[in-house]
Amino acid sequence: MDSTQTSHQAFASLSPAVQRASTVVFDTLDDFVQRKHRQPDGYSYGITGTPTARGLEHQIAALENGKHCVITPSGQSALMTTVMGFVRGGDHLLISAACYGALKTFGEKWLARMGVEVEFYAPGIGAGIEALIKSNTRMICLESPGTVTMEMPDVPAIAAAARRRGVLTMMDNTWASPLGFRPLDHGIDFSVEAATKLFGGHSDLLMGSISMNDHDQYAVLRETQSILGQQVSPDDCFLVLRGLETLQVRLSAQSATTLLIARWLEQQPLVDRVLFPALESDPGHALWKRDFHGSGCLFSLILKPAPEQAFHGFFDALKRFVIGASWGGVHSLAAYYPAPLQAQRQFPLTDQPVIRLSIGLEEPAALIADLQAGLDAYAEVLYATSRKPG
Ligand SMILES: *Cc1c(COP(=O)(O)O)cnc(C)c1O
């Protein structure tokens, strides 16, 4: 057979097709003129997505037990797009002080200058949020547990207060993923994931998702996503679709190792606190146990106070953990959040530096040995300093 000949036999693949488009082609002039009517679900131009994007949105919505999903080019863009869809000048916006840093900065540096009244609230506020709701409060942003400091809010209590007062809620659910917690089932309006983390799972792409039940809100967010000029490459959609195939096994393996390591760290004399609601010792444990099904792969720790140099010792000694931002991939990561950043936060948890660990798929024993080496290096600096005369 001529090798250049193409087979016309039907072809079916187990993997989703990567469909690319800026231009979408129409059969008739009428179709073209009416193209806006295809939204929010259909295809009219690449900016609202192709079947590859829509396939991923359907899968994420199903995971979240929601009816609709809009994907965006990063977790931060998903947070920003949700706020931009519904909050206008003159509105009051409540953001937990433990929300993702870039969302808080967006509130402080952009929205506040566009006439939005931005207010940060104590992460553990729970039902007390009701006292902060005003007649112009439009949305409450929360995250559980809080970014880096891991405070646990009472999500159902906040959602119930917001509903009573007609206020929208957006929860950043990246830590647990919908396998560990489904915000929409607890009365939250918008569940946001940084798909960059556990969904993608391999530290090689950026993406975000917003899931919801209400069709009108979905239409608003589809339009907002497109007007803000945000769409995701179908190749990245393919990678996230592939990541989702292994999400459950990755998360369960990573969670088991994470719990083991957190428990080990808790026993180490140089460790002051392990910030991880899955541990009985964590102040958020009861809420976590009541609401969540899994413990994830991310936690933080505070070491016994020591000079900055000791932290250099700790991080330089790590061989398996790589130093870097982001988390949720198959390689373990360590990140450092300096003391001033903590102390200057509104409603601070600590004035000490925080170390955050994301646990991957490596052998637990190798990771523990790595952390032991880090703590030994930390101790060396700490005790050398404390031995100094004067
Ligand atoms: C990483 C992260 C984000 C932002 O996601 P990007 O895709 O990096 O923009 C938002 N929220 C949480 C909790 C995160 O960990």
PDB file of N, CA and C in Angstrom, residues 60-66 142-145 152-160 169-193 198-199 209 211 247 251 255 277 284 286-296:
ATOM      1  N   ILE A  60     -15.071  19.454  35.016  1.00  0.00           N
ATOM      2  CA  ILE A  60     -14.839  20.148  36.288  1.00  0.00           C
ATOM      3  C   ILE A  60     -16.175  20.425  36.983  1.00  0.00           C
ATOM      4  N   ALA A  61     -17.178  20.868  36.220  1.00  0.00           N
ATOM      5  CA  ALA A  61     -18.502  21.117  36.819  1.00  0.00           C
ATOM      6  C   ALA A  61     -19.020  19.848  37.487  1.00  0.00           C
ATOM      7  N   ALA A  62     -18.833  18.701  36.828  1.00  0.00           N
ATOM      8  CA  ALA A  62     -19.314  17.437  37.408  1.00  0.00           C
ATOM      9  C   ALA A  62     -18.570  17.134  38.707  1.00  0.00           C
ATOM     10  N   LEU A  63     -17.255  17.351  38.720  1.00  0.00           N
ATOM     11  CA  LEU A  63     -16.475  17.115  39.946  1.00  0.00           C
ATOM     12  C   LEU A  63     -16.968  17.987  41.096  1.00  0.00           C
ATOM     13  N   GLU A  64     -17.369  19.212  40.769  1.00  0.00           N
ATOM     14  CA  GLU A  64     -17.789  20.178  41.793  1.00  0.00           C
ATOM     15  C   GLU A  64     -19.264  20.011  42.159  1.00  0.00           C
ATOM     16  N   ASN A  65     -19.924  19.061  41.519  1.00  0.00           N
ATOM     17  CA  ASN A  65     -21.372  18.908  41.672  1.00  0.00           C
ATOM     18  C   ASN A  65     -22.095  20.210  41.309  1.00  0.00           C
ATOM     19  N   GLY A  66     -21.596  20.866  40.272  1.00  0.00           N
ATOM     20  CA  GLY A  66     -22.196  22.110  39.799  1.00  0.00           C
ATOM     21  C   GLY A  66     -22.785  21.914  38.415  1.00  0.00           C
ATOM     22  N   LEU A 142     -13.746  33.862  50.320  1.00  0.00           N
ATOM     23  CA  LEU A 142     -13.126  33.070  51.371  1.00  0.00           C
ATOM     24  C   LEU A 142     -12.251  31.975  50.773  1.00  0.00           C
ATOM     25  N   GLU A 143     -11.441  31.409  51.633  1.00  0.00           N
ATOM     26  CA  GLU A 143     -10.565  30.321  51.217  1.00  0.00           C
ATOM     27  C   GLU A 143     -10.427  29.391  52.411  1.00  0.00           C
ATOM     28  N   SER A 144     -10.460  28.092  52.176  1.00  0.00           N
ATOM     29  CA  SER A 144     -10.376  27.156  53.294  1.00  0.00           C
ATOM     30  C   SER A 144      -9.505  25.966  52.938  1.00  0.00           C
ATOM     31  N   PRO A 145      -8.457  25.698  53.744  1.00  0.00           N
ATOM     32  CA  PRO A 145      -7.919  26.601  54.762  1.00  0.00           C
ATOM     33  C   PRO A 145      -7.192  27.773  54.111  1.00  0.00           C
ATOM     34  N   MET A 152      -8.922  27.693  59.394  1.00  0.00           N
ATOM     35  CA  MET A 152     -10.151  27.077  58.884  1.00  0.00           C
ATOM     36  C   MET A 152     -11.345  27.974  59.174  1.00  0.00           C
ATOM     37  N   PRO A 153     -12.013  28.485  58.133  1.00  0.00           N
ATOM     38  CA  PRO A 153     -13.259  29.211  58.376  1.00  0.00           C
ATOM     39  C   PRO A 153     -14.424  28.228  58.463  1.00  0.00           C
ATOM     40  N   ASP A 154     -15.519  28.654  59.068  1.00  0.00           N
ATOM     41  CA  ASP A 154     -16.737  27.847  59.070  1.00  0.00           C
ATOM     42  C   ASP A 154     -17.502  28.196  57.785  1.00  0.00           C
ATOM     43  N   VAL A 155     -17.260  27.423  56.741  1.00  0.00           N
ATOM     44  CA  VAL A 155     -17.809  27.755  55.416  1.00  0.00           C
ATOM     45  C   VAL A 155     -19.343  27.767  55.405  1.00  0.00           C
ATOM     46  N   PRO A 156     -20.003  26.706  55.901  1.00  0.00           N
ATOM     47  CA  PRO A 156     -21.481  26.731  55.848  1.00  0.00           C
ATOM     48  C   PRO A 156     -22.067  27.918  56.607  1.00  0.00           C
ATOM     49  N   ALA A 157     -21.441  28.311  57.725  1.00  0.00           N
ATOM     50  CA  ALA A 157     -21.964  29.444  58.504  1.00  0.00           C
ATOM     51  C   ALA A 157     -21.841  30.747  57.708  1.00  0.00           C
ATOM     52  N   ILE A 158     -20.724  30.929  57.021  1.00  0.00           N
ATOM     53  CA  ILE A 158     -20.533  32.139  56.208  1.00  0.00           C
ATOM     54  C   ILE A 158     -21.510  32.136  55.031  1.00  0.00           C
ATOM     55  N   ALA A 159     -21.640  30.976  54.376  1.00  0.00           N
ATOM     56  CA  ALA A 159     -22.545  30.876  53.221  1.00  0.00           C
ATOM     57  C   ALA A 159     -23.992  31.160  53.642  1.00  0.00           C
ATOM     58  N   ALA A 160     -24.384  30.639  54.816  1.00  0.00           N
ATOM     59  CA  ALA A 160     -25.768  30.838  55.275  1.00  0.00           C
ATOM     60  C   ALA A 160     -26.027  32.311  55.571  1.00  0.00           C
ATOM     61  N   THR A 169     -21.161  34.619  47.373  1.00  0.00           N
ATOM     62  CA  THR A 169     -19.947  34.084  47.998  1.00  0.00           C
ATOM     63  C   THR A 169     -19.073  33.406  46.947  1.00  0.00           C
ATOM     64  N   MET A 170     -17.774  33.647  47.054  1.00  0.00           N
ATOM     65  CA  MET A 170     -16.794  32.963  46.203  1.00  0.00           C
ATOM     66  C   MET A 170     -15.781  32.296  47.100  1.00  0.00           C
ATOM     67  N   MET A 171     -15.627  30.978  46.948  1.00  0.00           N
ATOM     68  CA  MET A 171     -14.632  30.267  47.755  1.00  0.00           C
ATOM     69  C   MET A 171     -13.514  29.722  46.885  1.00  0.00           C
ATOM     70  N   ASP A 172     -12.275  29.996  47.296  1.00  0.00           N
ATOM     71  CA  ASP A 172     -11.091  29.389  46.689  1.00  0.00           C
ATOM     72  C   ASP A 172     -10.928  28.020  47.331  1.00  0.00           C
ATOM     73  N   ASN A 173     -11.167  26.975  46.536  1.00  0.00           N
ATOM     74  CA  ASN A 173     -11.210  25.595  47.054  1.00  0.00           C
ATOM     75  C   ASN A 173      -9.990  24.792  46.623  1.00  0.00           C
ATOM     76  N   THR A 174      -8.918  25.492  46.227  1.00  0.00           N
ATOM     77  CA  THR A 174      -7.773  24.810  45.635  1.00  0.00           C
ATOM     78  C   THR A 174      -7.150  23.768  46.569  1.00  0.00           C
ATOM     79  N   TRP A 175      -7.060  24.086  47.867  1.00  0.00           N
ATOM     80  CA  TRP A 175      -6.357  23.188  48.799  1.00  0.00           C
ATOM     81  C   TRP A 175      -6.973  21.794  48.807  1.00  0.00           C
ATOM     82  N   ALA A 176      -8.295  21.715  48.972  1.00  0.00           N
ATOM     83  CA  ALA A 176      -8.961  20.415  49.114  1.00  0.00           C
ATOM     84  C   ALA A 176      -9.259  19.784  47.764  1.00  0.00           C
ATOM     85  N   SER A 177      -9.476  20.604  46.752  1.00  0.00           N
ATOM     86  CA  SER A 177     -10.011  20.181  45.454  1.00  0.00           C
ATOM     87  C   SER A 177     -11.431  19.640  45.699  1.00  0.00           C
ATOM     88  N   PRO A 178     -12.227  19.523  44.648  1.00  0.00           N
ATOM     89  CA  PRO A 178     -13.604  19.020  44.870  1.00  0.00           C
ATOM     90  C   PRO A 178     -13.640  17.589  45.403  1.00  0.00           C
ATOM     91  N   LEU A 179     -12.508  16.872  45.358  1.00  0.00           N
ATOM     92  CA  LEU A 179     -12.518  15.524  45.944  1.00  0.00           C
ATOM     93  C   LEU A 179     -12.564  15.599  47.464  1.00  0.00           C
ATOM     94  N   GLY A 180     -12.081  16.714  48.020  1.00  0.00           N
ATOM     95  CA  GLY A 180     -12.047  16.842  49.480  1.00  0.00           C
ATOM     96  C   GLY A 180     -13.151  17.721  50.039  1.00  0.00           C
ATOM     97  N   PHE A 181     -13.695  18.604  49.211  1.00  0.00           N
ATOM     98  CA  PHE A 181     -14.737  19.517  49.669  1.00  0.00           C
ATOM     99  C   PHE A 181     -15.440  20.086  48.445  1.00  0.00           C
ATOM    100  N   ARG A 182     -16.778  20.151  48.524  1.00  0.00           N
ATOM    101  CA  ARG A 182     -17.528  20.727  47.405  1.00  0.00           C
ATOM    102  C   ARG A 182     -18.278  21.954  47.889  1.00  0.00           C
ATOM    103  N   PRO A 183     -17.702  23.131  47.664  1.00  0.00           N
ATOM    104  CA  PRO A 183     -18.289  24.365  48.184  1.00  0.00           C
ATOM    105  C   PRO A 183     -19.743  24.568  47.784  1.00  0.00           C
ATOM    106  N   LEU A 184     -20.107  24.170  46.539  1.00  0.00           N
ATOM    107  CA  LEU A 184     -21.474  24.432  46.074  1.00  0.00           C
ATOM    108  C   LEU A 184     -22.488  23.649  46.918  1.00  0.00           C
ATOM    109  N   ASP A 185     -22.079  22.478  47.421  1.00  0.00           N
ATOM    110  CA  ASP A 185     -22.971  21.686  48.281  1.00  0.00           C
ATOM    111  C   ASP A 185     -23.170  22.338  49.650  1.00  0.00           C
ATOM    112  N   HIS A 186     -22.310  23.294  49.976  1.00  0.00           N
ATOM    113  CA  HIS A 186     -22.389  23.958  51.287  1.00  0.00           C
ATOM    114  C   HIS A 186     -22.919  25.381  51.175  1.00  0.00           C
ATOM    115  N   GLY A 187     -23.548  25.690  50.056  1.00  0.00           N
ATOM    116  CA  GLY A 187     -24.213  26.982  49.942  1.00  0.00           C
ATOM    117  C   GLY A 187     -23.379  28.096  49.338  1.00  0.00           C
ATOM    118  N   ILE A 188     -22.167  27.767  48.881  1.00  0.00           N
ATOM    119  CA  ILE A 188     -21.310  28.770  48.229  1.00  0.00           C
ATOM    120  C   ILE A 188     -21.783  28.949  46.775  1.00  0.00           C
ATOM    121  N   ASP A 189     -21.724  30.184  46.265  1.00  0.00           N
ATOM    122  CA  ASP A 189     -22.167  30.442  44.882  1.00  0.00           C
ATOM    123  C   ASP A 189     -21.117  30.064  43.840  1.00  0.00           C
ATOM    124  N   PHE A 190     -19.851  30.409  44.115  1.00  0.00           N
ATOM    125  CA  PHE A 190     -18.790  30.175  43.120  1.00  0.00           C
ATOM    126  C   PHE A 190     -17.638  29.409  43.758  1.00  0.00           C
ATOM    127  N   SER A 191     -17.336  28.244  43.200  1.00  0.00           N
ATOM    128  CA  SER A 191     -16.183  27.480  43.673  1.00  0.00           C
ATOM    129  C   SER A 191     -15.041  27.662  42.681  1.00  0.00           C
ATOM    130  N   VAL A 192     -13.937  28.218  43.174  1.00  0.00           N
ATOM    131  CA  VAL A 192     -12.789  28.495  42.305  1.00  0.00           C
ATOM    132  C   VAL A 192     -11.655  27.517  42.616  1.00  0.00           C
ATOM    133  N   GLU A 193     -11.054  26.997  41.564  1.00  0.00           N
ATOM    134  CA  GLU A 193      -9.868  26.142  41.717  1.00  0.00           C
ATOM    135  C   GLU A 193      -8.720  26.732  40.915  1.00  0.00           C
ATOM    136  N   LEU A 198      -3.565  20.885  41.733  1.00  0.00           N
ATOM    137  CA  LEU A 198      -3.854  19.448  41.733  1.00  0.00           C
ATOM    138  C   LEU A 198      -4.444  18.943  40.419  1.00  0.00           C
ATOM    139  N   PHE A 199      -5.276  19.740  39.753  1.00  0.00           N
ATOM    140  CA  PHE A 199      -5.896  19.267  38.503  1.00  0.00           C
ATOM    141  C   PHE A 199      -4.813  18.960  37.457  1.00  0.00           C
ATOM    142  N   SER A 209     -10.458  27.604  37.334  1.00  0.00           N
ATOM    143  CA  SER A 209     -11.842  27.269  36.997  1.00  0.00           C
ATOM    144  C   SER A 209     -12.789  27.899  37.997  1.00  0.00           C
ATOM    145  N   SER A 211     -16.759  27.292  39.121  1.00  0.00           N
ATOM    146  CA  SER A 211     -17.937  26.431  38.956  1.00  0.00           C
ATOM    147  C   SER A 211     -19.107  27.000  39.737  1.00  0.00           C
ATOM    148  N   LEU A 247      -6.127  12.260  39.043  1.00  0.00           N
ATOM    149  CA  LEU A 247      -6.253  13.138  40.220  1.00  0.00           C
ATOM    150  C   LEU A 247      -6.458  12.332  41.498  1.00  0.00           C
ATOM    151  N   LEU A 251      -3.761  12.232  44.461  1.00  0.00           N
ATOM    152  CA  LEU A 251      -4.120  12.917  45.700  1.00  0.00           C
ATOM    153  C   LEU A 251      -4.117  11.943  46.869  1.00  0.00           C
ATOM    154  N   SER A 255      -1.596  12.524  49.793  1.00  0.00           N
ATOM    155  CA  SER A 255      -2.197  12.826  51.090  1.00  0.00           C
ATOM    156  C   SER A 255      -1.639  11.913  52.179  1.00  0.00           C
ATOM    157  N   PRO A 277      -4.856  21.423  59.244  1.00  0.00           N
ATOM    158  CA  PRO A 277      -6.105  21.086  59.925  1.00  0.00           C
ATOM    159  C   PRO A 277      -6.374  19.592  60.060  1.00  0.00           C
ATOM    160  N   GLY A 284      -8.144  24.213  63.779  1.00  0.00           N
ATOM    161  CA  GLY A 284      -9.215  24.064  62.788  1.00  0.00           C
ATOM    162  C   GLY A 284      -9.648  22.618  62.581  1.00  0.00           C
ATOM    163  N   ALA A 286     -11.554  20.410  64.171  1.00  0.00           N
ATOM    164  CA  ALA A 286     -12.970  20.010  64.306  1.00  0.00           C
ATOM    165  C   ALA A 286     -13.771  20.411  63.066  1.00  0.00           C
ATOM    166  N   LEU A 287     -13.528  21.624  62.564  1.00  0.00           N
ATOM    167  CA  LEU A 287     -14.235  22.078  61.353  1.00  0.00           C
ATOM    168  C   LEU A 287     -13.823  21.230  60.156  1.00  0.00           C
ATOM    169  N   TRP A 288     -12.538  20.955  60.060  1.00  0.00           N
ATOM    170  CA  TRP A 288     -12.042  20.137  58.949  1.00  0.00           C
ATOM    171  C   TRP A 288     -12.714  18.772  58.966  1.00  0.00           C
ATOM    172  N   LYS A 289     -12.775  18.162  60.157  1.00  0.00           N
ATOM    173  CA  LYS A 289     -13.343  16.836  60.295  1.00  0.00           C
ATOM    174  C   LYS A 289     -14.841  16.844  59.958  1.00  0.00           C
ATOM    175  N   ARG A 290     -15.516  17.918  60.344  1.00  0.00           N
ATOM    176  CA  ARG A 290     -16.946  18.009  60.081  1.00  0.00           C
ATOM    177  C   ARG A 290     -17.236  18.137  58.579  1.00  0.00           C
ATOM    178  N   ASP A 291     -16.428  18.945  57.866  1.00  0.00           N
ATOM    179  CA  ASP A 291     -16.775  19.329  56.493  1.00  0.00           C
ATOM    180  C   ASP A 291     -15.967  18.658  55.384  1.00  0.00           C
ATOM    181  N   PHE A 292     -14.734  18.250  55.652  1.00  0.00           N
ATOM    182  CA  PHE A 292     -13.825  17.822  54.586  1.00  0.00           C
ATOM    183  C   PHE A 292     -13.650  16.310  54.540  1.00  0.00           C
ATOM    184  N   HIS A 293     -13.325  15.797  53.333  1.00  0.00           N
ATOM    185  CA  HIS A 293     -13.126  14.361  53.162  1.00  0.00           C
ATOM    186  C   HIS A 293     -11.668  13.985  52.975  1.00  0.00           C
ATOM    187  N   GLY A 294     -10.806  14.947  52.848  1.00  0.00           N
ATOM    188  CA  GLY A 294      -9.409  14.592  52.586  1.00  0.00           C
ATOM    189  C   GLY A 294      -8.494  15.653  53.150  1.00  0.00           C
ATOM    190  N   SER A 295      -7.218  15.336  53.201  1.00  0.00           N
ATOM    191  CA  SER A 295      -6.302  16.252  53.867  1.00  0.00           C
ATOM    192  C   SER A 295      -5.274  16.880  52.925  1.00  0.00           C
ATOM    193  N   GLY A 296      -5.347  16.571  51.642  1.00  0.00           N
ATOM    194  CA  GLY A 296      -4.505  17.280  50.684  1.00  0.00           C
ATOM    195  C   GLY A 296      -3.028  17.005  50.831  1.00  0.00           C
TER     196      GLY A 296
END
